[in-house]
Tab-separated table of C-alpha atoms in Angstrom:
chain	number	residue	atom	x	y	z
A	1	MET	CA	-9.034	-14.028	37.443
A	2	ASN	CA	-10.747	-15.786	34.699
A	3	PRO	CA	-8.049	-17.701	32.644
A	4	GLY	CA	-10.259	-18.106	29.647
A	5	ARG	CA	-10.750	-14.348	29.032
A	6	CYS	CA	-9.585	-13.348	25.539
A	7	ALA	CA	-6.606	-10.915	25.163
A	8	ALA	CA	-8.967	-7.983	24.447
A	9	CYS	CA	-11.053	-8.366	27.804
A	10	ARG	CA	-7.793	-9.012	29.730
A	11	TYR	CA	-6.430	-5.891	28.546
A	12	LEU	CA	-9.441	-3.926	29.193
A	13	ARG	CA	-9.768	-5.489	32.537
A	14	ARG	CA	-13.302	-6.647	32.019
A	15	ARG	CA	-15.391	-9.950	32.247
A	16	CYS	CA	-15.411	-11.703	28.775
A	17	PRO	CA	-18.948	-12.399	27.785
A	18	PRO	CA	-19.713	-15.648	26.069
A	19	ASP	CA	-20.774	-13.489	22.978
A	20	CYS	CA	-17.614	-11.264	23.333
A	21	ILE	CA	-17.047	-9.640	19.988
A	22	PHE	CA	-13.264	-9.807	20.397
A	23	SER	CA	-12.873	-13.298	21.845
A	24	PRO	CA	-12.540	-15.200	18.404
A	25	TYR	CA	-9.896	-12.941	17.087
A	26	PHE	CA	-7.595	-12.094	20.169
A	27	PRO	CA	-6.828	-15.346	21.973
A	28	PRO	CA	-5.173	-14.913	25.306
A	29	ASN	CA	-1.810	-16.304	24.122
A	30	ASN	CA	-1.212	-13.398	21.793
A	31	PRO	CA	-1.753	-10.250	23.820
A	32	GLN	CA	0.380	-7.934	21.658
A	33	ARG	CA	-2.150	-8.188	18.653
A	34	PHE	CA	-4.938	-6.290	20.625
A	35	VAL	CA	-2.481	-3.923	22.397
A	36	SER	CA	-1.349	-2.578	18.786
A	37	ILE	CA	-4.955	-2.487	17.608
A	38	HIS	CA	-6.204	-0.802	20.842
A	39	ARG	CA	-3.308	1.945	20.636
A	40	ILE	CA	-4.147	3.004	17.264
A	41	TYR	CA	-8.106	2.566	16.745
A	42	GLY	CA	-9.326	2.040	20.314
A	43	ALA	CA	-11.426	-0.854	21.422
A	44	SER	CA	-14.866	0.727	20.706
A	45	ASN	CA	-13.935	1.673	17.120
A	46	VAL	CA	-12.715	-1.837	16.506
A	47	ALA	CA	-15.986	-3.425	18.017
A	48	LYS	CA	-18.147	-1.112	16.057
A	49	LEU	CA	-16.414	-2.220	12.786
A	50	LEU	CA	-16.590	-5.766	13.648
A	51	GLN	CA	-20.130	-5.706	14.549
A	52	GLN	CA	-20.812	-4.235	11.151
A	53	LEU	CA	-19.213	-6.991	9.313
A	54	PRO	CA	-20.670	-10.795	8.595
A	55	SER	CA	-18.638	-13.077	11.079
A	56	HIS	CA	-16.860	-14.923	8.132
A	57	LEU	CA	-15.076	-11.540	7.192
A	58	ARG	CA	-13.839	-10.525	10.550
A	59	THR	CA	-10.782	-12.475	10.715
A	60	GLN	CA	-9.474	-10.814	7.654
A	61	ALA	CA	-10.681	-7.488	8.901
A	62	VAL	CA	-8.724	-7.900	12.221
A	63	ASP	CA	-5.659	-9.023	10.386
A	64	SER	CA	-5.557	-5.886	8.033
A	65	LEU	CA	-6.297	-3.711	11.111
A	66	TYR	CA	-3.568	-5.178	12.813
A	67	LEU	CA	-1.022	-4.882	9.970
A	68	GLU	CA	-2.143	-1.129	9.696
A	69	ALA	CA	-1.690	-0.606	13.192
A	70	GLN	CA	1.830	-2.021	13.212
A	71	TYR	CA	2.786	0.263	10.194
A	72	ARG	CA	1.392	3.278	12.056
A	73	ILE	CA	3.344	2.441	15.245
A	74	GLU	CA	6.496	1.961	13.331
A	75	ASP	CA	5.963	5.122	11.446
A	76	PRO	CA	3.348	7.397	13.037
A	77	VAL	CA	3.778	10.005	10.293
A	78	TYR	CA	2.993	8.044	7.167
A	79	GLY	CA	1.670	4.569	8.330
A	80	CYS	CA	1.085	2.152	5.615
A	81	VAL	CA	0.713	5.113	3.226
A	82	GLY	CA	4.473	5.234	3.172
A	83	LEU	CA	4.528	1.641	1.829
A	84	ILE	CA	1.797	2.408	-0.614
A	85	SER	CA	4.067	5.434	-1.888
A	86	LEU	CA	7.136	3.239	-2.042
A	87	LEU	CA	5.238	0.432	-4.032
A	88	GLN	CA	3.728	2.842	-6.480
A	89	GLN	CA	7.234	4.175	-7.098
A	90	GLN	CA	8.424	0.734	-7.635
A	91	ILE	CA	5.778	0.179	-10.120
A	92	HIS	CA	6.589	3.489	-12.035
A	93	ASP	CA	10.241	2.208	-12.066
A	94	LEU	CA	9.498	-1.114	-13.458
A	95	GLU	CA	7.002	0.269	-16.122
A	96	ARG	CA	9.673	2.398	-17.334
A	97	GLN	CA	12.227	-0.205	-17.545
A	98	LEU	CA	9.921	-2.551	-19.197
A	99	ALA	CA	9.051	0.104	-21.899
A	100	MET	CA	12.643	0.759	-22.498
A	101	THR	CA	13.402	-2.978	-22.995
A	102	GLN	CA	10.356	-3.425	-25.173
A	103	ALA	CA	11.674	-0.423	-27.157
A	104	GLU	CA	15.115	-1.944	-27.134
A	105	ILE	CA	13.680	-5.320	-28.836
A	106	ALA	CA	11.801	-3.247	-31.555
A	107	PHE	CA	14.814	-1.270	-32.374
A	108	ARG	CA	16.985	-4.342	-32.768
A	109	ALA	CA	14.383	-5.981	-34.883
A	110	ARG	CA	14.365	-2.935	-37.246
A	111	HIS	CA	18.219	-2.414	-37.294
A	112	PRO	CA	19.709	-5.926	-36.822
A	113	GLN	CA	23.019	-4.991	-38.250
A	114	ALA	CA	23.473	-1.904	-36.207
A	115	VAL	CA	23.514	-3.702	-33.012
A	116	GLU	CA	24.539	-7.152	-33.829
A	117	SER	CA	28.315	-6.621	-33.223
A	118	SER	CA	27.683	-4.699	-29.909
A	119	LEU	CA	25.202	-7.437	-28.664
A	120	LEU	CA	27.745	-10.264	-29.401
A	121	ASN	CA	30.361	-8.413	-27.550
A	122	ASN	CA	28.258	-7.237	-24.454
A	123	VAL	CA	25.567	-9.804	-23.852
A	124	GLY	CA	26.133	-10.650	-19.970
A	125	ASN	CA	27.864	-7.388	-19.309
A	126	PRO	CA	25.178	-5.591	-16.916
A	127	SER	CA	26.339	-1.994	-17.952
A	128	PHE	CA	25.309	-2.752	-21.600
A	129	SER	CA	21.689	-2.915	-20.718
A	130	ASN	CA	21.745	0.682	-19.525
A	131	GLN	CA	23.795	1.644	-22.286
A	132	ALA	CA	21.530	0.198	-24.872
A	133	SER	CA	18.481	1.678	-23.052
A	134	SER	CA	19.866	5.102	-23.437
A	135	TRP	CA	19.210	4.712	-27.189
A	136	PHE	CA	15.447	5.060	-26.498
A	137	MET	CA	15.299	7.721	-24.100
B	1	MET	CA	-21.997	29.273	18.116
B	2	ASN	CA	-18.544	30.361	17.391
B	3	PRO	CA	-17.875	30.345	13.758
B	4	GLY	CA	-14.144	30.229	14.284
B	5	ARG	CA	-14.280	26.604	15.695
B	6	CYS	CA	-12.267	24.072	13.699
B	7	ALA	CA	-14.159	21.295	12.006
B	8	ALA	CA	-13.062	18.775	14.847
B	9	CYS	CA	-14.383	21.049	17.705
B	10	ARG	CA	-17.584	21.679	15.851
B	11	TYR	CA	-18.177	17.887	15.190
B	12	LEU	CA	-17.234	17.174	18.928
B	13	ARG	CA	-19.497	20.068	20.076
B	14	ARG	CA	-16.859	21.593	22.286
B	15	ARG	CA	-15.260	25.143	22.544
B	16	CYS	CA	-12.266	25.311	20.203
B	17	PRO	CA	-9.216	26.608	22.563
B	18	PRO	CA	-6.567	28.576	21.145
B	19	ASP	CA	-4.013	25.793	21.400
B	20	CYS	CA	-6.429	23.223	19.752
B	21	ILE	CA	-4.478	20.270	18.617
B	22	PHE	CA	-6.868	19.724	15.686
B	23	SER	CA	-7.561	23.172	14.434
B	24	PRO	CA	-4.462	23.650	12.075
B	25	TYR	CA	-5.315	20.340	10.293
B	26	PHE	CA	-9.282	20.475	10.244
B	27	PRO	CA	-10.265	23.920	8.808
B	28	PRO	CA	-14.332	24.440	9.413
B	29	ASN	CA	-14.691	24.525	5.640
B	30	ASN	CA	-13.931	20.863	5.375
B	31	PRO	CA	-15.875	19.037	7.950
B	32	GLN	CA	-15.936	15.550	6.124
B	33	ARG	CA	-12.202	15.203	6.764
B	34	PHE	CA	-12.584	14.865	10.591
B	35	VAL	CA	-15.898	12.798	10.435
B	36	SER	CA	-14.074	10.146	8.243
B	37	ILE	CA	-10.878	10.263	10.895
B	38	HIS	CA	-13.017	10.359	13.838
B	39	ARG	CA	-15.119	7.224	12.422
B	40	ILE	CA	-12.132	5.005	12.191
B	41	TYR	CA	-9.573	6.112	14.780
B	42	GLY	CA	-11.524	8.251	17.411
B	43	ALA	CA	-10.674	11.941	18.379
B	44	SER	CA	-8.648	10.818	21.519
B	45	ASN	CA	-6.536	8.580	19.386
B	46	VAL	CA	-5.744	11.069	16.750
B	47	ALA	CA	-5.148	13.814	19.431
B	48	LYS	CA	-2.508	11.440	21.053
B	49	LEU	CA	-0.841	10.601	17.974
B	50	LEU	CA	-0.453	14.226	16.861
B	51	GLN	CA	0.792	15.238	20.276
B	52	GLN	CA	3.635	12.826	20.080
B	53	LEU	CA	4.902	14.274	16.803
B	54	PRO	CA	6.731	17.501	16.091
B	55	SER	CA	4.196	20.067	14.546
B	56	HIS	CA	6.186	20.258	10.982
B	57	LEU	CA	5.231	16.528	10.440
B	58	ARG	CA	1.534	16.685	11.624
B	59	THR	CA	0.043	17.757	8.346
B	60	GLN	CA	1.418	14.531	6.658
B	61	ALA	CA	0.331	12.589	9.622
B	62	VAL	CA	-3.389	13.741	9.318
B	63	ASP	CA	-3.298	13.382	5.408
B	64	SER	CA	-2.026	9.851	5.563
B	65	LEU	CA	-4.610	9.080	8.403
B	66	TYR	CA	-7.353	10.389	6.303
B	67	LEU	CA	-6.250	8.325	3.366
B	68	GLU	CA	-6.279	5.111	5.464
B	69	ALA	CA	-9.566	6.218	6.908
B	70	GLN	CA	-11.180	6.568	3.518
B	71	TYR	CA	-9.806	3.013	2.410
B	72	ARG	CA	-11.403	1.581	5.608
B	73	ILE	CA	-14.580	3.280	5.049
B	74	GLU	CA	-14.766	2.117	1.332
B	75	ASP	CA	-13.496	-1.577	2.226
B	76	PRO	CA	-14.058	-2.416	5.780
B	77	VAL	CA	-12.622	-5.879	5.502
B	78	TYR	CA	-9.179	-5.033	3.941
B	79	GLY	CA	-8.652	-1.028	4.037
B	80	CYS	CA	-5.690	0.109	2.539
B	81	VAL	CA	-4.084	-3.462	3.049
B	82	GLY	CA	-6.217	-4.330	-0.039
B	83	LEU	CA	-4.493	-1.839	-2.248
B	84	ILE	CA	-0.905	-2.868	-0.851
B	85	SER	CA	-1.836	-6.438	-1.941
B	86	LEU	CA	-2.923	-5.222	-5.321
B	87	LEU	CA	0.239	-3.184	-5.868
B	88	GLN	CA	2.358	-6.086	-4.603
B	89	GLN	CA	0.788	-8.237	-7.351
B	90	GLN	CA	1.221	-5.750	-10.013
B	91	ILE	CA	5.093	-5.530	-9.123
B	92	HIS	CA	5.141	-9.265	-9.332
B	93	ASP	CA	3.596	-9.307	-12.787
B	94	LEU	CA	5.783	-6.489	-14.070
B	95	GLU	CA	9.051	-8.097	-12.772
B	96	ARG	CA	7.943	-11.444	-14.469
B	97	GLN	CA	7.306	-9.569	-17.664
B	98	LEU	CA	10.742	-7.588	-17.349
B	99	ALA	CA	12.600	-10.779	-16.872
B	100	MET	CA	11.068	-12.336	-19.865
B	101	THR	CA	11.733	-9.487	-21.986
B	102	GLN	CA	15.338	-9.364	-20.889
B	103	ALA	CA	15.697	-12.987	-21.677
B	104	GLU	CA	14.258	-12.508	-24.990
B	105	ILE	CA	16.884	-9.821	-25.818
B	106	ALA	CA	19.774	-12.115	-24.632
B	107	PHE	CA	18.275	-15.026	-26.685
B	108	ARG	CA	18.018	-12.825	-29.801
B	109	ALA	CA	21.566	-11.711	-29.385
B	110	ARG	CA	22.822	-15.245	-29.165
B	111	HIS	CA	20.486	-16.444	-32.142
B	112	PRO	CA	20.076	-13.668	-34.476
B	113	GLN	CA	19.237	-15.606	-37.498
B	114	ALA	CA	16.654	-17.762	-35.725
B	115	VAL	CA	14.437	-14.847	-34.751
B	116	GLU	CA	15.338	-12.264	-37.606
B	117	SER	CA	12.440	-13.309	-40.013
B	118	SER	CA	9.968	-13.613	-37.238
B	119	LEU	CA	10.935	-10.457	-35.898
B	120	LEU	CA	10.655	-8.462	-39.209
B	121	ASN	CA	7.291	-9.967	-39.809
B	122	ASN	CA	6.030	-9.613	-36.434
B	123	VAL	CA	7.161	-6.185	-34.802
B	124	GLY	CA	4.158	-4.313	-33.951
B	125	ASN	CA	1.871	-7.402	-33.649
B	126	PRO	CA	0.915	-7.460	-29.995
B	127	SER	CA	0.458	-11.107	-30.034
B	128	PHE	CA	4.133	-11.598	-30.948
B	129	SER	CA	5.483	-10.568	-27.682
B	130	ASN	CA	3.557	-13.320	-25.838
B	131	GLN	CA	4.588	-15.764	-28.459
B	132	ALA	CA	8.225	-14.841	-28.152
B	133	SER	CA	8.115	-14.769	-24.409
B	134	SER	CA	7.004	-18.303	-24.480
B	135	TRP	CA	10.582	-19.321	-25.576
B	136	PHE	CA	11.756	-18.650	-22.277
B	137	MET	CA	9.212	-19.819	-19.846
Protein backbone atom coordinates (compact mmCIF):
# COMPACT_ATOMS: atom_id res chain seq x y z
CA MET A 1 0.00 0.00 0.00
CA ASN A 2 1.25 3.45 -0.94
CA PRO A 3 0.49 5.86 1.95
CA GLY A 4 0.91 8.84 -0.42
CA ARG A 5 -2.09 7.91 -2.58
CA CYS A 6 -4.87 10.50 -2.68
CA ALA A 7 -8.31 9.66 -1.30
CA ALA A 8 -9.69 9.11 -4.82
CA CYS A 9 -6.99 6.61 -5.85
CA ARG A 10 -7.32 4.80 -2.52
CA TYR A 11 -11.08 4.51 -2.99
CA LEU A 12 -10.67 3.37 -6.60
CA ARG A 13 -7.90 0.94 -5.51
CA ARG A 14 -5.46 2.18 -8.09
CA ARG A 15 -1.96 3.61 -8.28
CA CYS A 16 -1.87 7.40 -7.74
CA PRO A 17 0.19 8.81 -10.64
CA PRO A 18 2.33 11.94 -10.16
CA ASP A 19 -0.06 13.88 -12.44
CA CYS A 20 -3.23 12.48 -10.81
CA ILE A 21 -6.17 14.74 -11.66
CA PHE A 22 -7.80 14.07 -8.25
CA SER A 23 -4.77 14.27 -5.98
CA PRO A 24 -4.69 18.08 -5.30
CA TYR A 25 -8.38 18.12 -4.31
CA PHE A 26 -8.81 14.84 -2.45
CA PRO A 27 -6.15 14.53 0.26
CA PRO A 28 -5.86 11.10 1.91
CA ASN A 29 -7.00 12.47 5.29
CA ASN A 30 -10.50 13.31 4.00
CA PRO A 31 -11.82 10.18 2.27
CA GLN A 32 -15.52 11.09 2.66
CA ARG A 33 -15.26 13.98 0.22
CA PHE A 34 -14.44 11.67 -2.69
CA VAL A 35 -16.92 9.00 -1.58
CA SER A 36 -19.81 11.50 -1.80
CA ILE A 37 -18.74 12.94 -5.14
CA HIS A 38 -18.11 9.48 -6.60
CA ARG A 39 -21.52 8.25 -5.45
CA ILE A 40 -23.38 11.03 -7.29
CA TYR A 41 -21.21 11.83 -10.32
CA GLY A 42 -18.85 8.89 -10.79
CA ALA A 43 -15.07 9.23 -11.00
CA SER A 44 -14.80 9.54 -14.79
CA ASN A 45 -17.37 12.35 -15.03
CA VAL A 46 -15.57 14.34 -12.33
CA ALA A 47 -12.19 13.72 -13.99
CA LYS A 48 -13.61 14.91 -17.35
CA LEU A 49 -15.06 18.04 -15.76
CA LEU A 50 -11.79 18.89 -13.98
CA GLN A 51 -9.73 18.32 -17.13
CA GLN A 52 -11.84 20.89 -18.97
CA LEU A 53 -11.09 23.57 -16.36
CA PRO A 54 -7.93 25.64 -15.83
CA SER A 55 -6.20 24.41 -12.67
CA HIS A 56 -6.83 27.62 -10.68
CA LEU A 57 -10.61 26.99 -10.87
CA ARG A 58 -10.60 23.30 -9.97
CA THR A 59 -10.72 23.73 -6.18
CA GLN A 60 -13.91 25.79 -6.45
CA ALA A 61 -15.37 23.24 -8.86
CA VAL A 62 -14.66 20.34 -6.49
CA ASP A 63 -16.09 22.32 -3.55
CA SER A 64 -19.33 23.04 -5.40
CA LEU A 65 -19.59 19.44 -6.68
CA TYR A 66 -19.14 18.20 -3.11
CA LEU A 67 -21.85 20.55 -1.84
CA GLU A 68 -24.28 19.45 -4.55
CA ALA A 69 -23.44 15.79 -3.91
CA GLN A 70 -24.13 16.24 -0.20
CA TYR A 71 -27.51 17.85 -0.91
CA ARG A 72 -28.39 15.03 -3.32
CA ILE A 73 -27.43 12.36 -0.75
CA GLU A 74 -29.52 14.10 1.93
CA ASP A 75 -32.44 14.73 -0.42
CA PRO A 76 -32.33 12.27 -3.36
CA VAL A 77 -35.51 13.72 -4.89
CA TYR A 78 -34.73 17.44 -4.98
CA GLY A 79 -31.01 17.76 -4.17
CA CYS A 80 -29.98 21.40 -3.95
CA VAL A 81 -32.92 22.39 -6.17
CA GLY A 82 -34.95 21.99 -2.97
CA LEU A 83 -32.79 24.64 -1.31
CA ILE A 84 -33.11 26.91 -4.37
CA SER A 85 -36.93 26.72 -4.15
CA LEU A 86 -36.79 27.50 -0.43
CA LEU A 87 -34.52 30.53 -0.98
CA GLN A 88 -36.73 31.79 -3.84
CA GLN A 89 -39.78 31.55 -1.57
CA GLN A 90 -37.89 33.43 1.15
CA ILE A 91 -37.02 36.20 -1.36
CA HIS A 92 -40.65 36.42 -2.47
CA ASP A 93 -41.80 36.76 1.18
CA LEU A 94 -39.17 39.40 1.98
CA GLU A 95 -40.01 41.43 -1.16
CA ARG A 96 -43.68 41.35 -0.16
CA GLN A 97 -42.89 42.45 3.41
CA LEU A 98 -40.61 45.22 2.14
CA ALA A 99 -43.21 46.52 -0.32
CA MET A 100 -45.83 46.60 2.45
CA THR A 101 -43.48 48.38 4.84
CA GLN A 102 -42.56 50.97 2.21
CA ALA A 103 -46.25 51.49 1.42
CA GLU A 104 -46.84 51.95 5.15
CA ILE A 105 -44.25 54.75 5.27
CA ALA A 106 -45.81 56.48 2.27
CA PHE A 107 -49.27 56.17 3.79
CA ARG A 108 -48.17 57.59 7.13
CA ALA A 109 -46.46 60.50 5.38
CA ARG A 110 -49.69 61.38 3.59
CA HIS A 111 -51.96 60.82 6.62
CA PRO A 112 -49.90 61.71 9.70
CA GLN A 113 -52.93 62.49 11.90
CA ALA A 114 -54.74 59.27 10.98
CA VAL A 115 -52.02 57.03 12.31
CA GLU A 116 -50.24 59.17 14.92
CA SER A 117 -52.25 58.03 17.92
CA SER A 118 -52.06 54.36 16.86
CA LEU A 119 -48.35 54.66 16.32
CA LEU A 120 -47.64 56.17 19.71
CA ASN A 121 -49.71 53.51 21.44
CA ASN A 122 -48.45 50.56 19.43
CA VAL A 123 -44.79 51.05 18.59
CA GLY A 124 -42.95 48.07 20.01
CA ASN A 125 -46.02 45.88 19.82
CA PRO A 126 -45.16 43.13 17.31
CA SER A 127 -48.78 42.59 16.28
CA PHE A 128 -49.09 46.24 15.23
CA SER A 129 -46.87 45.82 12.21
CA ASN A 130 -49.18 43.13 10.81
CA GLN A 131 -52.26 45.19 11.66
CA ALA A 132 -50.81 48.30 10.01
CA SER A 133 -49.67 46.31 6.99
CA SER A 134 -53.22 45.13 6.41
CA TRP A 135 -54.15 48.70 5.40
CA PHE A 136 -52.11 48.28 2.25
CA MET A 137 -53.09 44.77 1.16
CA MET B 1 -34.16 0.69 -35.27
CA ASN B 2 -37.00 0.53 -32.78
CA PRO B 3 -38.92 3.84 -32.91
CA GLY B 4 -40.40 3.12 -29.47
CA ARG B 5 -37.08 3.29 -27.66
CA CYS B 6 -36.80 6.02 -25.01
CA ALA B 7 -34.32 8.87 -25.44
CA ALA B 8 -31.90 7.25 -22.96
CA CYS B 9 -31.81 3.87 -24.73
CA ARG B 10 -31.46 5.58 -28.11
CA TYR B 11 -28.53 7.60 -26.80
CA LEU B 12 -26.94 4.54 -25.21
CA ARG B 13 -27.62 2.51 -28.42
CA ARG B 14 -29.29 -0.31 -26.59
CA ARG B 15 -32.60 -2.16 -26.60
CA CYS B 16 -35.30 -0.43 -24.52
CA PRO B 17 -36.71 -3.16 -22.25
CA PRO B 18 -40.39 -3.05 -21.17
CA ASP B 19 -39.31 -2.27 -17.60
CA CYS B 20 -36.72 0.35 -18.66
CA ILE B 21 -35.89 2.56 -15.66
CA PHE B 22 -35.40 5.62 -17.93
CA SER B 23 -38.33 5.22 -20.32
CA PRO B 24 -41.08 7.03 -18.30
CA TYR B 25 -38.86 10.11 -17.80
CA PHE B 26 -37.01 10.38 -21.10
CA PRO B 27 -39.49 10.30 -23.99
CA PRO B 28 -37.97 9.91 -27.47
CA ASN B 29 -39.12 13.39 -28.52
CA ASN B 30 -36.84 15.14 -25.99
CA PRO B 31 -33.34 13.68 -26.47
CA GLN B 32 -31.51 16.71 -24.98
CA ARG B 33 -32.82 16.03 -21.48
CA PHE B 34 -30.97 12.71 -21.27
CA VAL B 35 -27.87 14.04 -23.02
CA SER B 36 -27.43 16.73 -20.32
CA ILE B 37 -28.08 14.38 -17.41
CA HIS B 38 -25.80 11.70 -18.88
CA ARG B 39 -22.99 14.22 -19.41
CA ILE B 40 -22.95 15.27 -15.76
CA TYR B 41 -24.04 12.18 -13.82
CA GLY B 42 -23.59 9.22 -16.16
CA ALA B 43 -26.36 6.73 -16.98
CA SER B 44 -25.56 4.19 -14.26
CA ASN B 45 -25.54 6.76 -11.45
CA VAL B 46 -28.93 8.12 -12.55
CA ALA B 47 -30.34 4.59 -12.87
CA LYS B 48 -29.10 3.74 -9.36
CA LEU B 49 -30.61 6.92 -7.93
CA LEU B 50 -33.99 6.28 -9.60
CA GLN B 51 -34.07 2.65 -8.47
CA GLN B 52 -33.69 3.78 -4.85
CA LEU B 53 -36.78 6.01 -5.10
CA PRO B 54 -40.48 5.08 -5.09
CA SER B 55 -41.85 5.57 -8.62
CA HIS B 56 -44.15 8.50 -7.68
CA LEU B 57 -41.06 10.60 -6.78
CA ARG B 58 -38.94 9.80 -9.84
CA THR B 59 -40.34 12.53 -12.12
CA GLN B 60 -39.39 15.22 -9.59
CA ALA B 61 -35.95 13.62 -9.13
CA VAL B 62 -35.29 13.62 -12.91
CA ASP B 63 -36.52 17.23 -13.17
CA SER B 64 -34.17 18.39 -10.42
CA LEU B 65 -31.24 16.36 -11.82
CA TYR B 66 -31.86 17.95 -15.23
CA LEU B 67 -31.91 21.44 -13.72
CA GLU B 68 -28.66 20.83 -11.81
CA ALA B 69 -27.05 19.32 -14.92
CA GLN B 70 -28.04 22.38 -16.96
CA TYR B 71 -26.54 24.73 -14.36
CA ARG B 72 -23.33 22.67 -14.29
CA ILE B 73 -23.06 22.72 -18.09
CA GLU B 74 -23.58 26.51 -18.15
CA ASP B 75 -21.24 27.11 -15.21
CA PRO B 76 -18.79 24.17 -14.84
CA VAL B 77 -17.07 25.78 -11.85
CA TYR B 78 -20.00 26.62 -9.57
CA GLY B 79 -23.04 24.85 -11.07
CA CYS B 80 -26.19 25.68 -9.18
CA VAL B 81 -24.13 26.53 -6.08
CA GLY B 82 -23.46 29.82 -7.91
CA LEU B 83 -27.20 30.49 -7.97
CA ILE B 84 -27.51 29.54 -4.28
CA SER B 85 -24.83 32.11 -3.36
CA LEU B 86 -26.61 34.74 -5.45
CA LEU B 87 -29.96 34.04 -3.78
CA GLN B 88 -28.39 34.08 -0.31
CA GLN B 89 -26.84 37.48 -1.08
CA GLN B 90 -30.23 38.74 -2.28
CA ILE B 91 -31.86 37.55 0.98
CA HIS B 92 -29.16 39.28 3.01
CA ASP B 93 -29.74 42.56 1.10
CA LEU B 94 -33.53 42.34 1.46
CA GLU B 95 -33.29 41.60 5.20
CA ARG B 96 -31.05 44.63 5.61
CA GLN B 97 -33.43 46.86 3.64
CA LEU B 98 -36.42 45.56 5.60
CA ALA B 99 -34.72 46.15 8.95
CA MET B 100 -33.84 49.72 7.92
CA THR B 101 -37.37 50.41 6.70
CA GLN B 102 -38.88 49.05 9.93
CA ALA B 103 -36.44 51.16 11.96
CA GLU B 104 -37.52 54.15 9.88
CA ILE B 105 -41.18 53.57 10.83
CA ALA B 106 -40.31 53.26 14.50
CA PHE B 107 -38.19 56.44 14.36
CA ARG B 108 -40.96 58.42 12.64
CA ALA B 109 -43.47 57.24 15.20
CA ARG B 110 -41.29 58.54 18.02
CA HIS B 111 -40.33 61.80 16.26
CA PRO B 112 -43.30 62.77 14.06
CA GLN B 113 -42.43 66.49 13.97
CA ALA B 114 -38.78 65.87 13.05
CA VAL B 115 -39.61 64.07 9.85
CA GLU B 116 -43.05 65.40 8.88
CA SER B 117 -41.85 68.27 6.69
CA SER B 118 -39.24 66.08 4.98
CA LEU B 119 -41.80 63.38 4.38
CA LEU B 120 -44.34 65.69 2.81
CA ASN B 121 -41.72 67.19 0.53
CA ASN B 122 -39.98 63.96 -0.39
CA VAL B 123 -42.48 61.11 -0.66
CA GLY B 124 -42.19 59.66 -4.15
CA ASN B 125 -38.57 60.81 -4.46
CA PRO B 126 -36.50 57.62 -4.75
CA SER B 127 -33.40 59.19 -3.28
CA PHE B 128 -35.30 60.07 -0.09
CA SER B 129 -35.57 56.48 1.06
CA ASN B 130 -31.78 56.12 1.00
CA GLN B 131 -31.35 59.45 2.75
CA ALA B 132 -33.88 58.57 5.44
CA SER B 133 -32.38 55.11 5.86
CA SER B 134 -29.01 56.62 6.62
CA TRP B 135 -30.43 57.92 9.93
CA PHE B 136 -30.57 54.34 11.17
CA MET B 137 -27.26 53.00 9.97
